[in-house]
Amino acid sequence: MKIRLFIFILTLSSLFINVPFLFANDAKTDTTTAHSFQVSVTTGNNQINKGKKQEANIFYLKPALHYSYKEGLFADFSCAYFPTFKKSNIDNFAIGIGYNFDLGSNLSSSLGYTFTKYYSDLEVSASSPNELSSSFGWDNPVIAPSLNLSYSFGSIQDIYTGLDLSHSFDFEHIFCSSDKLSIPLSMSASFGTTNFYKEYVKQNKITKKIAKANANANGKAKNNTGTTTTTTTEVVDYTTINTKYTLTGLAFGTSISYKIADFSFTPSVSYQIPFNQPSDLKSSRSLIFSFQIAYSF
């Protein structure tokens, strides 16, 4: 039944359109029409939320719809399919609405609201379903900076700031007159409070591995030190997590976006470097991969 529901949602998405809410400024609108639509499907090995990845890599499929009117008003809908989730394979139902502003001189901004419904406790923002967000960007041919701000609220509250620097290499007419290749390089820094992450660790009882040395009665061991080492698993103490506003991570990423006519194909990779993580969680640096197929009309 869940598979059928997912196929129905995926099929329904082909009738409409999307890019994820936070990337609404990237949607290209046909200036000859008032309405613009895009439908996309994204997959990857992990999802990043406010500069933090999920504790374990989780494969997902994310169909999404996007609608914009005259490059200003826009609306989004998306959900995600997790094959390994036991409670509900389909989760992360998100609906958003907002407005893009053209400030002139290659300056732009956006303001929006997103509501997200979660059915699985594995989700990081399970207690923050509401989010107000705003972004400011300056598009120039050398380095394009942008500032992203958001406030999430529900049973817990958090604020988030993202600073991005990017440069894109663009090539047109690669194989035909209607295609384009873009290779953006980006660097981002994430700052914010982490009440949502503390709640995530608490709800899911995230564990850690502890190595303990045990003395042998005969004074002999495999390592010839008179001790043996055993590994046990303990639940992370969520009270040690610092929830104050601070640097939470750095990311370096790139993608290759190939667009032909109204279709686009975008594989991407980012290298995540966490900062100010709880001492007993020992979050490590990691590579995050994703791939998106989109159709615009």
PDB file of C-alpha atoms in Angstrom, residues 20-272:
ATOM      1  CA  PRO A  20      13.157  22.679  -2.892  1.00  0.00           C
ATOM      2  CA  PHE A  21      11.879  25.697  -0.966  1.00  0.00           C
ATOM      3  CA  LEU A  22      15.313  26.929   0.117  1.00  0.00           C
ATOM      4  CA  PHE A  23      16.458  26.970  -3.534  1.00  0.00           C
ATOM      5  CA  ALA A  24      13.434  28.843  -4.887  1.00  0.00           C
ATOM      6  CA  ASN A  25      15.678  31.576  -6.280  1.00  0.00           C
ATOM      7  CA  ASP A  26      17.295  29.026  -8.612  1.00  0.00           C
ATOM      8  CA  ALA A  27      14.056  28.289 -10.496  1.00  0.00           C
ATOM      9  CA  LYS A  28      14.109  29.649 -14.041  1.00  0.00           C
ATOM     10  CA  THR A  29      10.921  31.273 -15.222  1.00  0.00           C
ATOM     11  CA  ASP A  30       9.910  31.757 -18.831  1.00  0.00           C
ATOM     12  CA  THR A  31       9.581  35.517 -19.157  1.00  0.00           C
ATOM     13  CA  THR A  32       7.041  35.127 -21.957  1.00  0.00           C
ATOM     14  CA  THR A  33       4.451  33.630 -19.606  1.00  0.00           C
ATOM     15  CA  ALA A  34       3.111  34.629 -16.216  1.00  0.00           C
ATOM     16  CA  HIS A  35       3.155  31.113 -14.786  1.00  0.00           C
ATOM     17  CA  SER A  36       6.107  28.768 -14.378  1.00  0.00           C
ATOM     18  CA  PHE A  37       6.173  25.165 -13.173  1.00  0.00           C
ATOM     19  CA  GLN A  38       8.849  22.626 -12.381  1.00  0.00           C
ATOM     20  CA  VAL A  39       8.751  19.018 -11.219  1.00  0.00           C
ATOM     21  CA  SER A  40      11.828  17.301  -9.832  1.00  0.00           C
ATOM     22  CA  VAL A  41      12.979  14.107  -8.165  1.00  0.00           C
ATOM     23  CA  THR A  42      16.071  14.114  -5.944  1.00  0.00           C
ATOM     24  CA  THR A  43      17.925  11.190  -4.404  1.00  0.00           C
ATOM     25  CA  GLY A  44      21.006  10.914  -2.215  1.00  0.00           C
ATOM     26  CA  ASN A  45      22.725   9.284   0.736  1.00  0.00           C
ATOM     27  CA  ASN A  46      21.834  11.828   3.429  1.00  0.00           C
ATOM     28  CA  GLN A  47      19.912  15.047   3.992  1.00  0.00           C
ATOM     29  CA  ILE A  48      21.367  18.225   5.449  1.00  0.00           C
ATOM     30  CA  ASN A  49      19.255  20.257   7.856  1.00  0.00           C
ATOM     31  CA  LYS A  50      20.578  23.608   9.087  1.00  0.00           C
ATOM     32  CA  GLY A  51      24.163  22.539   8.480  1.00  0.00           C
ATOM     33  CA  LYS A  52      23.797  19.121  10.140  1.00  0.00           C
ATOM     34  CA  LYS A  53      23.437  15.738   8.487  1.00  0.00           C
ATOM     35  CA  GLN A  54      21.480  12.842   9.915  1.00  0.00           C
ATOM     36  CA  GLU A  55      23.514  10.616  12.225  1.00  0.00           C
ATOM     37  CA  ALA A  56      23.442   7.706   9.766  1.00  0.00           C
ATOM     38  CA  ASN A  57      23.367   7.797   5.987  1.00  0.00           C
ATOM     39  CA  ILE A  58      19.812   7.152   4.809  1.00  0.00           C
ATOM     40  CA  PHE A  59      18.948   6.690   1.134  1.00  0.00           C
ATOM     41  CA  TYR A  60      15.907   8.700   0.051  1.00  0.00           C
ATOM     42  CA  LEU A  61      13.817   9.722  -2.959  1.00  0.00           C
ATOM     43  CA  LYS A  62      12.298  13.202  -2.882  1.00  0.00           C
ATOM     44  CA  PRO A  63       9.678  14.241  -5.455  1.00  0.00           C
ATOM     45  CA  ALA A  64       8.856  17.943  -5.362  1.00  0.00           C
ATOM     46  CA  LEU A  65       6.637  20.517  -7.050  1.00  0.00           C
ATOM     47  CA  HIS A  66       7.282  24.214  -7.630  1.00  0.00           C
ATOM     48  CA  TYR A  67       5.040  26.969  -8.965  1.00  0.00           C
ATOM     49  CA  SER A  68       5.988  30.595  -9.536  1.00  0.00           C
ATOM     50  CA  TYR A  69       4.086  33.582 -10.833  1.00  0.00           C
ATOM     51  CA  LYS A  70       5.953  36.309 -12.743  1.00  0.00           C
ATOM     52  CA  GLU A  71       9.213  35.443 -10.985  1.00  0.00           C
ATOM     53  CA  GLY A  72       7.743  36.704  -7.712  1.00  0.00           C
ATOM     54  CA  LEU A  73       5.151  34.664  -5.872  1.00  0.00           C
ATOM     55  CA  PHE A  74       6.013  30.979  -5.521  1.00  0.00           C
ATOM     56  CA  ALA A  75       4.693  27.846  -3.812  1.00  0.00           C
ATOM     57  CA  ASP A  76       6.325  24.483  -3.140  1.00  0.00           C
ATOM     58  CA  PHE A  77       5.344  20.975  -2.143  1.00  0.00           C
ATOM     59  CA  SER A  78       7.631  18.028  -1.461  1.00  0.00           C
ATOM     60  CA  CYS A  79       7.819  14.744   0.393  1.00  0.00           C
ATOM     61  CA  ALA A  80      10.441  12.030   0.801  1.00  0.00           C
ATOM     62  CA  TYR A  81      10.463   8.256   0.498  1.00  0.00           C
ATOM     63  CA  PHE A  82      12.747   6.306   2.871  1.00  0.00           C
ATOM     64  CA  PRO A  83      12.897   2.553   2.065  1.00  0.00           C
ATOM     65  CA  THR A  84      14.442   1.704   5.460  1.00  0.00           C
ATOM     66  CA  PHE A  85      11.920   3.505   7.674  1.00  0.00           C
ATOM     67  CA  LYS A  86       9.671   1.080   9.544  1.00  0.00           C
ATOM     68  CA  LYS A  87       6.964   3.414  10.831  1.00  0.00           C
ATOM     69  CA  SER A  88       6.292   5.325   7.628  1.00  0.00           C
ATOM     70  CA  ASN A  89       8.281   5.060   4.394  1.00  0.00           C
ATOM     71  CA  ILE A  90       6.819   8.334   3.124  1.00  0.00           C
ATOM     72  CA  ASP A  91       7.714  11.307   5.309  1.00  0.00           C
ATOM     73  CA  ASN A  92       8.838  14.939   5.288  1.00  0.00           C
ATOM     74  CA  PHE A  93       5.645  16.381   3.797  1.00  0.00           C
ATOM     75  CA  ALA A  94       6.484  20.054   3.268  1.00  0.00           C
ATOM     76  CA  ILE A  95       4.454  22.883   1.809  1.00  0.00           C
ATOM     77  CA  GLY A  96       5.782  26.406   1.419  1.00  0.00           C
ATOM     78  CA  ILE A  97       4.826  29.777   0.050  1.00  0.00           C
ATOM     79  CA  GLY A  98       6.898  32.886  -0.479  1.00  0.00           C
ATOM     80  CA  TYR A  99       7.929  35.773  -2.661  1.00  0.00           C
ATOM     81  CA  ASN A 100      11.109  36.583  -4.594  1.00  0.00           C
ATOM     82  CA  PHE A 101      12.152  40.240  -4.798  1.00  0.00           C
ATOM     83  CA  ASP A 102      14.293  41.757  -7.557  1.00  0.00           C
ATOM     84  CA  LEU A 103      16.220  44.578  -5.870  1.00  0.00           C
ATOM     85  CA  GLY A 104      18.071  45.663  -8.999  1.00  0.00           C
ATOM     86  CA  SER A 105      21.835  45.813  -9.671  1.00  0.00           C
ATOM     87  CA  ASN A 106      21.935  41.984  -9.588  1.00  0.00           C
ATOM     88  CA  LEU A 107      20.612  42.013  -6.020  1.00  0.00           C
ATOM     89  CA  SER A 108      17.754  39.737  -4.979  1.00  0.00           C
ATOM     90  CA  SER A 109      15.994  38.524  -1.860  1.00  0.00           C
ATOM     91  CA  SER A 110      13.198  36.197  -0.836  1.00  0.00           C
ATOM     92  CA  LEU A 111      10.824  35.731   2.067  1.00  0.00           C
ATOM     93  CA  GLY A 112       8.864  32.574   2.781  1.00  0.00           C
ATOM     94  CA  TYR A 113       7.105  30.233   5.180  1.00  0.00           C
ATOM     95  CA  THR A 114       7.271  26.424   5.217  1.00  0.00           C
ATOM     96  CA  PHE A 115       5.232  23.895   7.183  1.00  0.00           C
ATOM     97  CA  THR A 116       6.638  20.374   7.479  1.00  0.00           C
ATOM     98  CA  LYS A 117       4.837  17.288   8.750  1.00  0.00           C
ATOM     99  CA  TYR A 118       6.907  14.405  10.116  1.00  0.00           C
ATOM    100  CA  TYR A 119       5.672  10.908  10.916  1.00  0.00           C
ATOM    101  CA  SER A 120       8.974   9.356  11.964  1.00  0.00           C
ATOM    102  CA  ASP A 121      10.964  10.275  15.079  1.00  0.00           C
ATOM    103  CA  LEU A 122      14.123   9.775  13.022  1.00  0.00           C
ATOM    104  CA  GLU A 123      13.616  13.188  11.476  1.00  0.00           C
ATOM    105  CA  VAL A 124      15.807  15.958  12.834  1.00  0.00           C
ATOM    106  CA  SER A 125      13.174  18.703  12.914  1.00  0.00           C
ATOM    107  CA  ALA A 126      10.381  16.619  14.434  1.00  0.00           C
ATOM    108  CA  SER A 127       9.598  19.363  16.954  1.00  0.00           C
ATOM    109  CA  SER A 128       9.966  22.372  14.644  1.00  0.00           C
ATOM    110  CA  PRO A 129       7.322  22.079  11.920  1.00  0.00           C
ATOM    111  CA  ASN A 130       7.147  25.826  11.166  1.00  0.00           C
ATOM    112  CA  GLU A 131       9.881  27.845   9.514  1.00  0.00           C
ATOM    113  CA  LEU A 132      10.171  31.460   8.435  1.00  0.00           C
ATOM    114  CA  SER A 133      13.074  32.088   6.086  1.00  0.00           C
ATOM    115  CA  SER A 134      14.663  34.910   4.169  1.00  0.00           C
ATOM    116  CA  SER A 135      17.595  35.158   1.788  1.00  0.00           C
ATOM    117  CA  PHE A 136      19.683  37.912   0.217  1.00  0.00           C
ATOM    118  CA  GLY A 137      21.978  37.425  -2.757  1.00  0.00           C
ATOM    119  CA  TRP A 138      24.230  39.330  -5.112  1.00  0.00           C
ATOM    120  CA  ASP A 139      24.785  37.766  -8.521  1.00  0.00           C
ATOM    121  CA  ASN A 140      28.094  38.792 -10.086  1.00  0.00           C
ATOM    122  CA  PRO A 141      30.498  37.029 -12.479  1.00  0.00           C
ATOM    123  CA  VAL A 142      33.353  36.688  -9.969  1.00  0.00           C
ATOM    124  CA  ILE A 143      32.051  35.601  -6.553  1.00  0.00           C
ATOM    125  CA  ALA A 144      28.338  35.484  -5.737  1.00  0.00           C
ATOM    126  CA  PRO A 145      27.678  35.854  -1.992  1.00  0.00           C
ATOM    127  CA  SER A 146      24.368  35.047  -0.325  1.00  0.00           C
ATOM    128  CA  LEU A 147      22.948  35.203   3.182  1.00  0.00           C
ATOM    129  CA  ASN A 148      20.216  32.829   4.386  1.00  0.00           C
ATOM    130  CA  LEU A 149      18.268  33.405   7.601  1.00  0.00           C
ATOM    131  CA  SER A 150      15.602  31.231   9.181  1.00  0.00           C
ATOM    132  CA  TYR A 151      13.583  30.891  12.368  1.00  0.00           C
ATOM    133  CA  SER A 152      11.978  27.542  13.131  1.00  0.00           C
ATOM    134  CA  PHE A 153       9.369  27.139  15.815  1.00  0.00           C
ATOM    135  CA  GLY A 154       7.014  24.608  17.359  1.00  0.00           C
ATOM    136  CA  SER A 155       7.589  22.863  20.675  1.00  0.00           C
ATOM    137  CA  ILE A 156      11.194  24.094  20.346  1.00  0.00           C
ATOM    138  CA  GLN A 157      12.683  27.149  18.647  1.00  0.00           C
ATOM    139  CA  ASP A 158      15.891  27.696  16.685  1.00  0.00           C
ATOM    140  CA  ILE A 159      17.545  30.396  14.614  1.00  0.00           C
ATOM    141  CA  TYR A 160      19.893  29.685  11.715  1.00  0.00           C
ATOM    142  CA  THR A 161      22.268  31.687   9.538  1.00  0.00           C
ATOM    143  CA  GLY A 162      23.992  30.472   6.395  1.00  0.00           C
ATOM    144  CA  LEU A 163      26.739  32.347   4.544  1.00  0.00           C
ATOM    145  CA  ASP A 164      27.525  31.151   1.012  1.00  0.00           C
ATOM    146  CA  LEU A 165      30.113  32.050  -1.614  1.00  0.00           C
ATOM    147  CA  SER A 166      29.870  30.579  -5.101  1.00  0.00           C
ATOM    148  CA  HIS A 167      31.214  30.853  -8.619  1.00  0.00           C
ATOM    149  CA  SER A 168      29.735  29.142 -11.651  1.00  0.00           C
ATOM    150  CA  PHE A 169      31.387  28.080 -14.888  1.00  0.00           C
ATOM    151  CA  ASP A 170      28.754  28.137 -17.639  1.00  0.00           C
ATOM    152  CA  PHE A 171      28.988  26.696 -21.136  1.00  0.00           C
ATOM    153  CA  GLU A 172      26.273  26.950 -23.775  1.00  0.00           C
ATOM    154  CA  HIS A 173      25.596  25.012 -26.979  1.00  0.00           C
ATOM    155  CA  ILE A 174      27.596  21.943 -25.965  1.00  0.00           C
ATOM    156  CA  PHE A 175      25.813  19.429 -28.189  1.00  0.00           C
ATOM    157  CA  CYS A 176      22.987  21.509 -29.637  1.00  0.00           C
ATOM    158  CA  SER A 177      21.548  25.021 -29.620  1.00  0.00           C
ATOM    159  CA  SER A 178      19.245  24.360 -26.642  1.00  0.00           C
ATOM    160  CA  ASP A 179      21.628  22.915 -24.055  1.00  0.00           C
ATOM    161  CA  LYS A 180      23.746  24.436 -21.298  1.00  0.00           C
ATOM    162  CA  LEU A 181      26.314  23.099 -18.834  1.00  0.00           C
ATOM    163  CA  SER A 182      26.862  24.761 -15.445  1.00  0.00           C
ATOM    164  CA  ILE A 183      29.532  23.806 -12.914  1.00  0.00           C
ATOM    165  CA  PRO A 184      29.146  25.867  -9.729  1.00  0.00           C
ATOM    166  CA  LEU A 185      31.719  25.760  -6.926  1.00  0.00           C
ATOM    167  CA  SER A 186      30.529  26.784  -3.472  1.00  0.00           C
ATOM    168  CA  MET A 187      31.653  27.235   0.098  1.00  0.00           C
ATOM    169  CA  SER A 188      29.236  27.743   2.981  1.00  0.00           C
ATOM    170  CA  ALA A 189      29.345  28.328   6.717  1.00  0.00           C
ATOM    171  CA  SER A 190      26.447  27.477   9.030  1.00  0.00           C
ATOM    172  CA  PHE A 191      25.664  29.190  12.323  1.00  0.00           C
ATOM    173  CA  GLY A 192      22.745  28.669  14.658  1.00  0.00           C
ATOM    174  CA  THR A 193      21.223  27.274  17.796  1.00  0.00           C
ATOM    175  CA  THR A 194      20.788  23.499  17.991  1.00  0.00           C
ATOM    176  CA  ASN A 195      17.751  22.798  20.144  1.00  0.00           C
ATOM    177  CA  PHE A 196      16.330  20.724  17.273  1.00  0.00           C
ATOM    178  CA  TYR A 197      19.455  18.533  17.231  1.00  0.00           C
ATOM    179  CA  LYS A 198      19.350  18.039  20.982  1.00  0.00           C
ATOM    180  CA  GLU A 199      15.738  16.901  20.648  1.00  0.00           C
ATOM    181  CA  TYR A 200      16.727  14.564  17.799  1.00  0.00           C
ATOM    182  CA  VAL A 201      19.423  12.869  19.913  1.00  0.00           C
ATOM    183  CA  LYS A 202      17.035  12.644  22.866  1.00  0.00           C
ATOM    184  CA  GLN A 203      14.096  11.171  20.938  1.00  0.00           C
ATOM    185  CA  ASN A 204      16.114   8.595  19.030  1.00  0.00           C
ATOM    186  CA  LYS A 205      18.444   7.603  21.870  1.00  0.00           C
ATOM    187  CA  ILE A 206      21.489   7.965  19.640  1.00  0.00           C
ATOM    188  CA  THR A 207      24.241   5.610  20.798  1.00  0.00           C
ATOM    189  CA  LYS A 208      28.030   5.744  20.932  1.00  0.00           C
ATOM    190  CA  LYS A 209      30.669   3.028  21.118  1.00  0.00           C
ATOM    191  CA  ILE A 210      32.915   2.922  24.195  1.00  0.00           C
ATOM    192  CA  ALA A 211      36.180   0.968  24.337  1.00  0.00           C
ATOM    193  CA  LYS A 212      37.024  -0.349  27.808  1.00  0.00           C
ATOM    194  CA  ALA A 213      40.274  -1.959  28.957  1.00  0.00           C
ATOM    195  CA  ASN A 214      39.937  -5.041  31.171  1.00  0.00           C
ATOM    196  CA  ALA A 215      42.873  -6.503  33.126  1.00  0.00           C
ATOM    197  CA  ASN A 216      43.523 -10.251  32.697  1.00  0.00           C
ATOM    198  CA  ALA A 217      44.055 -12.461  35.695  1.00  0.00           C
ATOM    199  CA  ASN A 218      47.200 -14.086  34.220  1.00  0.00           C
ATOM    200  CA  GLY A 219      48.614 -10.778  33.059  1.00  0.00           C
ATOM    201  CA  LYS A 220      48.633 -11.857  29.427  1.00  0.00           C
ATOM    202  CA  ALA A 221      46.579 -10.575  26.561  1.00  0.00           C
ATOM    203  CA  LYS A 222      46.564 -10.423  22.807  1.00  0.00           C
ATOM    204  CA  ASN A 223      48.216  -7.029  22.925  1.00  0.00           C
ATOM    205  CA  ASN A 224      50.776  -8.235  25.519  1.00  0.00           C
ATOM    206  CA  THR A 225      49.866  -5.433  27.920  1.00  0.00           C
ATOM    207  CA  GLY A 226      48.007  -7.517  30.456  1.00  0.00           C
ATOM    208  CA  THR A 227      44.649  -6.107  29.368  1.00  0.00           C
ATOM    209  CA  THR A 228      41.965  -6.837  26.825  1.00  0.00           C
ATOM    210  CA  THR A 229      39.772  -4.260  25.163  1.00  0.00           C
ATOM    211  CA  THR A 230      36.024  -4.659  24.875  1.00  0.00           C
ATOM    212  CA  THR A 231      33.614  -2.365  23.055  1.00  0.00           C
ATOM    213  CA  THR A 232      30.234  -1.500  24.514  1.00  0.00           C
ATOM    214  CA  THR A 233      27.400   0.721  23.319  1.00  0.00           C
ATOM    215  CA  GLU A 234      26.000   3.541  25.426  1.00  0.00           C
ATOM    216  CA  VAL A 235      23.294   6.120  24.831  1.00  0.00           C
ATOM    217  CA  VAL A 236      24.607   9.620  24.129  1.00  0.00           C
ATOM    218  CA  ASP A 237      24.010  12.091  26.957  1.00  0.00           C
ATOM    219  CA  TYR A 238      21.935  14.723  25.155  1.00  0.00           C
ATOM    220  CA  THR A 239      22.389  17.173  28.052  1.00  0.00           C
ATOM    221  CA  THR A 240      26.003  17.706  26.909  1.00  0.00           C
ATOM    222  CA  ILE A 241      24.889  19.234  23.612  1.00  0.00           C
ATOM    223  CA  ASN A 242      25.609  22.958  23.405  1.00  0.00           C
ATOM    224  CA  THR A 243      22.489  24.674  22.056  1.00  0.00           C
ATOM    225  CA  LYS A 244      23.900  28.221  22.010  1.00  0.00           C
ATOM    226  CA  TYR A 245      24.247  30.178  18.774  1.00  0.00           C
ATOM    227  CA  THR A 246      27.582  29.170  17.286  1.00  0.00           C
ATOM    228  CA  LEU A 247      29.374  27.900  14.192  1.00  0.00           C
ATOM    229  CA  THR A 248      27.911  24.473  13.393  1.00  0.00           C
ATOM    230  CA  GLY A 249      29.660  23.504  10.181  1.00  0.00           C
ATOM    231  CA  LEU A 250      31.476  24.257   6.952  1.00  0.00           C
ATOM    232  CA  ALA A 251      30.690  22.760   3.565  1.00  0.00           C
ATOM    233  CA  PHE A 252      32.483  22.710   0.233  1.00  0.00           C
ATOM    234  CA  GLY A 253      30.493  21.568  -2.761  1.00  0.00           C
ATOM    235  CA  THR A 254      30.170  21.349  -6.488  1.00  0.00           C
ATOM    236  CA  SER A 255      27.703  20.052  -9.026  1.00  0.00           C
ATOM    237  CA  ILE A 256      27.395  19.495 -12.751  1.00  0.00           C
ATOM    238  CA  SER A 257      24.063  20.690 -14.098  1.00  0.00           C
ATOM    239  CA  TYR A 258      23.269  19.815 -17.684  1.00  0.00           C
ATOM    240  CA  LYS A 259      20.141  21.405 -19.139  1.00  0.00           C
ATOM    241  CA  ILE A 260      18.686  20.561 -22.511  1.00  0.00           C
ATOM    242  CA  ALA A 261      15.409  22.166 -23.570  1.00  0.00           C
ATOM    243  CA  ASP A 262      13.160  21.916 -20.469  1.00  0.00           C
ATOM    244  CA  PHE A 263      15.023  19.048 -18.761  1.00  0.00           C
ATOM    245  CA  SER A 264      17.934  19.286 -16.341  1.00  0.00           C
ATOM    246  CA  PHE A 265      20.170  16.644 -14.750  1.00  0.00           C
ATOM    247  CA  THR A 266      22.245  17.598 -11.711  1.00  0.00           C
ATOM    248  CA  PRO A 267      24.619  15.315  -9.790  1.00  0.00           C
ATOM    249  CA  SER A 268      26.262  17.042  -6.836  1.00  0.00           C
ATOM    250  CA  VAL A 269      28.668  16.355  -3.998  1.00  0.00           C
ATOM    251  CA  SER A 270      29.543  18.272  -0.839  1.00  0.00           C
ATOM    252  CA  TYR A 271      32.152  17.769   1.855  1.00  0.00           C
ATOM    253  CA  GLN A 272      30.701  18.471   5.301  1.00  0.00           C
TER     254      GLN A 272
END
